[in-house]
CSV table of C-alpha atoms in Angstrom, one decimal:
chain,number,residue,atom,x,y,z
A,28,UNK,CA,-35.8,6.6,32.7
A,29,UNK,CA,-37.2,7.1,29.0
A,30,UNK,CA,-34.7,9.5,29.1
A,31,UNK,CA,-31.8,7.8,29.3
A,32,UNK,CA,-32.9,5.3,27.2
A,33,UNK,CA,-33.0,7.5,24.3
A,34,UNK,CA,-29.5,9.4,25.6
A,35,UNK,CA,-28.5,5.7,25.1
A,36,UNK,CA,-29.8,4.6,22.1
A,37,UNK,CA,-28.6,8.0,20.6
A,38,UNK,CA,-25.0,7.3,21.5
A,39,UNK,CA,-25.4,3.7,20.0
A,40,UNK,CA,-26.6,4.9,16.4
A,41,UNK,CA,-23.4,7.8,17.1
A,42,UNK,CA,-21.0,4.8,17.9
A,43,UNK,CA,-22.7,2.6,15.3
A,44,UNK,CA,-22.2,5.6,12.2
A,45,UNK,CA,-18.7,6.8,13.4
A,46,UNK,CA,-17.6,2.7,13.9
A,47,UNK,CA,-19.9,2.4,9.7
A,48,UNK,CA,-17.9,5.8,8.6
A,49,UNK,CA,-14.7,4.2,9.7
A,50,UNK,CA,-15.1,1.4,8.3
A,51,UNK,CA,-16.1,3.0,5.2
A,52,UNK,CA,-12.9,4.9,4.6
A,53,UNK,CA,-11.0,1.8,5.3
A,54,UNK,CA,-12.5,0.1,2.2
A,55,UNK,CA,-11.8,3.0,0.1
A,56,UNK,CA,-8.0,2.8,0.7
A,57,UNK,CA,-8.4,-1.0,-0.2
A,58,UNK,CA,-10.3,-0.7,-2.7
A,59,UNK,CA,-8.0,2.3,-4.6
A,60,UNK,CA,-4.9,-0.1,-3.8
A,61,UNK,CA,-6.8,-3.1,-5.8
A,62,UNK,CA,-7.8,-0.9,-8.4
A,63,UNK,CA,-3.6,0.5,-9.0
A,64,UNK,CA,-2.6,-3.7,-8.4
A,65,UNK,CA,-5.2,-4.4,-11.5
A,66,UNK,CA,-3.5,-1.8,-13.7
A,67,UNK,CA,-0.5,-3.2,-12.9
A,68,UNK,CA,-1.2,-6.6,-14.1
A,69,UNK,CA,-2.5,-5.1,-17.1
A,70,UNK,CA,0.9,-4.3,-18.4
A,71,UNK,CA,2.1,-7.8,-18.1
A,72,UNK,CA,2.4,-8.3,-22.5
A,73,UNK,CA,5.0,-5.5,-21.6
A,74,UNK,CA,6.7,-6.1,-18.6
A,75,UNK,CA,10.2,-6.5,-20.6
A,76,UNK,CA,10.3,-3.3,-21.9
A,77,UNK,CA,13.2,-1.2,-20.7
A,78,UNK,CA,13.7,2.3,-21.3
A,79,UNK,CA,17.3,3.3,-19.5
A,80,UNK,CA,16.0,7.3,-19.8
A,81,UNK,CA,13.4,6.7,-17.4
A,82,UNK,CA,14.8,3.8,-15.1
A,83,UNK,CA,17.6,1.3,-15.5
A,84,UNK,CA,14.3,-1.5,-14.4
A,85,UNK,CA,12.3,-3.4,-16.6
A,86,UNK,CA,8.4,-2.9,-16.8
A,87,UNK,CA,8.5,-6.3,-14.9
A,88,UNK,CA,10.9,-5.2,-12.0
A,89,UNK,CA,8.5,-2.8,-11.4
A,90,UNK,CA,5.4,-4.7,-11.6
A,91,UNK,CA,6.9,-7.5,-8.9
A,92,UNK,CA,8.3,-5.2,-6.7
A,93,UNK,CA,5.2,-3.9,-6.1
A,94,UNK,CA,3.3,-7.0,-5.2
A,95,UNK,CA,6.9,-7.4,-3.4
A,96,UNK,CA,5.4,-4.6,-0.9
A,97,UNK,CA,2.4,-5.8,-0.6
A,98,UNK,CA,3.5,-9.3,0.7
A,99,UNK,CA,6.1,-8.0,3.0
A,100,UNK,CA,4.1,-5.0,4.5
A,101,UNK,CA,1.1,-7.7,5.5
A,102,UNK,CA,3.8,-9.9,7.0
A,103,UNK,CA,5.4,-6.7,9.2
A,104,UNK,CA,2.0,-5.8,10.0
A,105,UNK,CA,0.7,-9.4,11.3
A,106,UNK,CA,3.7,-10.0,13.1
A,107,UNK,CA,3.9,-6.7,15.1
A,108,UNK,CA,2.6,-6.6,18.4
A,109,UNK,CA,0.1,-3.6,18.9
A,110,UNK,CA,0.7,-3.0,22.5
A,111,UNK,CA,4.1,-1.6,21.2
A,112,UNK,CA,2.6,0.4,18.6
A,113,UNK,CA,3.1,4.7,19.5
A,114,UNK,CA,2.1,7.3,16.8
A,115,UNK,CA,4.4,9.6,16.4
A,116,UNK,CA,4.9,12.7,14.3
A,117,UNK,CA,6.6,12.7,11.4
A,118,UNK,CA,6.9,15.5,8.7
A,119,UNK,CA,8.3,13.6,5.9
A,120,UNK,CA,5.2,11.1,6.3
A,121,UNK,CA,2.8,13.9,6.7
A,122,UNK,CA,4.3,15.5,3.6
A,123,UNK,CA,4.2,12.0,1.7
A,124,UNK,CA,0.3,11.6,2.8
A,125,UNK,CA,-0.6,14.9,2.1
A,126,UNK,CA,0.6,15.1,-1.8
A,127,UNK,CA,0.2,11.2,-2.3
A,128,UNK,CA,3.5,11.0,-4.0
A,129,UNK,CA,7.2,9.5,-3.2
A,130,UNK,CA,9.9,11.5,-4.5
A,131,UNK,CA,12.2,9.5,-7.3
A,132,UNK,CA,15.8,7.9,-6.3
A,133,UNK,CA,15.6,9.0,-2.6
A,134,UNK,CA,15.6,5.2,-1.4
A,135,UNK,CA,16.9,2.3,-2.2
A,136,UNK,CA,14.6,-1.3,-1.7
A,137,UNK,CA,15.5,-3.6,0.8
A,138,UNK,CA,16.4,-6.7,-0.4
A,139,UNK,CA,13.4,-8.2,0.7
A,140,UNK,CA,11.5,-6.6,-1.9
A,141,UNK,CA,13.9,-6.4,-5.0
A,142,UNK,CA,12.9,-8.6,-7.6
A,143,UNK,CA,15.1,-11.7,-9.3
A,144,UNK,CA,16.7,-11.0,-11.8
A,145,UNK,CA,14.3,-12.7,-14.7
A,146,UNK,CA,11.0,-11.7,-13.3
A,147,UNK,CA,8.6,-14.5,-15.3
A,148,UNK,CA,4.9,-14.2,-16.3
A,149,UNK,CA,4.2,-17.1,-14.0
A,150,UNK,CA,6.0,-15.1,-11.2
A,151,UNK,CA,4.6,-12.2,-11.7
A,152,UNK,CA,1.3,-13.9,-12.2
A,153,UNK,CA,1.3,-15.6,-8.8
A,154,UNK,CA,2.9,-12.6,-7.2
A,155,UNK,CA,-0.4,-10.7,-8.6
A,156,UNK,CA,-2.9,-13.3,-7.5
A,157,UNK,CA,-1.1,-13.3,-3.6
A,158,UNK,CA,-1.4,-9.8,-3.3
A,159,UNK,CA,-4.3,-9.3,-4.2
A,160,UNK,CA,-5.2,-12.2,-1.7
A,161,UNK,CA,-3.1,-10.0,0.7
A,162,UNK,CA,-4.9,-6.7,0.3
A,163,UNK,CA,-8.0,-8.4,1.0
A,164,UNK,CA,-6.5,-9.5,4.6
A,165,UNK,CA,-4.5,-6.0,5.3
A,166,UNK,CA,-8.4,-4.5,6.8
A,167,UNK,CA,-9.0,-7.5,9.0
A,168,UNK,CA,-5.8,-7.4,10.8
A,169,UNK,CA,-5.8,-5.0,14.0
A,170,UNK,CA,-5.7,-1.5,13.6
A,171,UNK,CA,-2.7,-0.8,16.1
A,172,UNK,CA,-0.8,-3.3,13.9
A,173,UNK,CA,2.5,-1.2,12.7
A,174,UNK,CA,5.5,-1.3,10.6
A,175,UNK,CA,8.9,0.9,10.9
A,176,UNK,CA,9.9,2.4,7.7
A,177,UNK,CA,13.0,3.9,7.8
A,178,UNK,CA,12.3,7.2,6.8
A,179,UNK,CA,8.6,7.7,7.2
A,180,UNK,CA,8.5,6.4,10.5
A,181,UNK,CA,5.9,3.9,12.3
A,182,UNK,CA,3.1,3.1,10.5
A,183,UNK,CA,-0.3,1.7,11.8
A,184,UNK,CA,-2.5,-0.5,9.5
A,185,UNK,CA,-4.8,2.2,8.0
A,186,UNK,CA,-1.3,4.6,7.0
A,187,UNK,CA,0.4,1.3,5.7
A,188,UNK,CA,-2.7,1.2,3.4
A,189,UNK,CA,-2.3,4.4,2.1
A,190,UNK,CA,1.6,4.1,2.0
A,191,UNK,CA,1.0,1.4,-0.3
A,192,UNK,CA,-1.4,2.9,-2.4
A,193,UNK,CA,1.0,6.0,-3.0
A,194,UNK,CA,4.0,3.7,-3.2
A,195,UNK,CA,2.2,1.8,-6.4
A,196,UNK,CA,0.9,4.8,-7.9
A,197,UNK,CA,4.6,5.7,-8.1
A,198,UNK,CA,5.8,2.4,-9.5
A,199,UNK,CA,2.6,2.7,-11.8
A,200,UNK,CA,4.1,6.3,-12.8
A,201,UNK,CA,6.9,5.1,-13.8
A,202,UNK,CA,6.0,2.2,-15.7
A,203,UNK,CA,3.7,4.7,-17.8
A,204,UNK,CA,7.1,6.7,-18.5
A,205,UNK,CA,8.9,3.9,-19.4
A,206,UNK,CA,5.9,2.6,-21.9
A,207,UNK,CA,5.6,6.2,-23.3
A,208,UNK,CA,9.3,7.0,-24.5
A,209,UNK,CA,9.5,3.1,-26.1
């Protein structure tokens, strides 16, 4: 009997690190996507600067777009149902995961996450403040919660995290470009 009990409690602590472990990579996803959306906000004095060698988009179309994703990728996720969620391979995705970059003018955004026109400092302001609102929700919604991206396939909460990370490191590149050539 003392046996088991310790075969038990054993698998418990097992569970309880693997379940900690888990959890602790999930905040380190978050936390490195709230880290790239505070640098972004950081270049809002020079979200109007344009430089047409680098990307016919202002600073600012960048910067909104961005929290555009966010916003969007929460609202796919939360409105997925997780009993249709299947993971399945795909090599573009894997590729995209393992070098943490997005390879330049392959894609198009969806109108659902291409800025106005005359991206504001109060839009881009509240657009900052609700994604960063959003970031902290993304870990509390289920794990089998998905989104279908055209290319890189289905994507459960925990890859969505990392998508967006390495989709704003991207945007974040090429805002740097654009603010180093001006």
């Amino acid at each position: 009997m003392k046996n088991r009990i310790h075969i038990i409690l054993i698998s418990m602590a097992g569970i309880l690190l693997l379940s900690s472990a888990a959890s602790m990579e999930s905040d380190k996803r978050n936390y490195n996507l709230k880290v790239k959306l505070n640098e972004v906000a950081s270049y809002i004095a020079l979200r109007d600067t344009i430089n047409l060698e680098v990307s016919e988009a202002s600073v600012a179309w960048h910067m909104d777009h961005i929290y555009l994703m966010v916003d969007q990728l929460h609202k796919a996720l939360k409105y997925s149902d997780e009993s249709n969620y299947k993971a399945e391979p795909n090599k573009t995705r894997d590729y995209v995961f393992t070098s943490n970059t997005l390879p330049r003018g392959r894609v198009t955004a969806p109108e659902s996450v291409r800025p106005a026109e005359n991206v504001t400092i109060n839009t881009l302001k509240a657009h900052y403040n609700e994604a960063l609102a959003t970031v902290e929700k993304l870990p509390m919604l289920a794990e089998k919660k998905h989104f279908n991206h055209p290319i890189l396939g289905t994507m459960n909460r925990d890859e969505t995290i990392k998508f967006l990370t390495i989709h704003t490191e991207h945007h974040l590149k090429i805002i740097r470009e654009i603010l180093n050539y001006k």
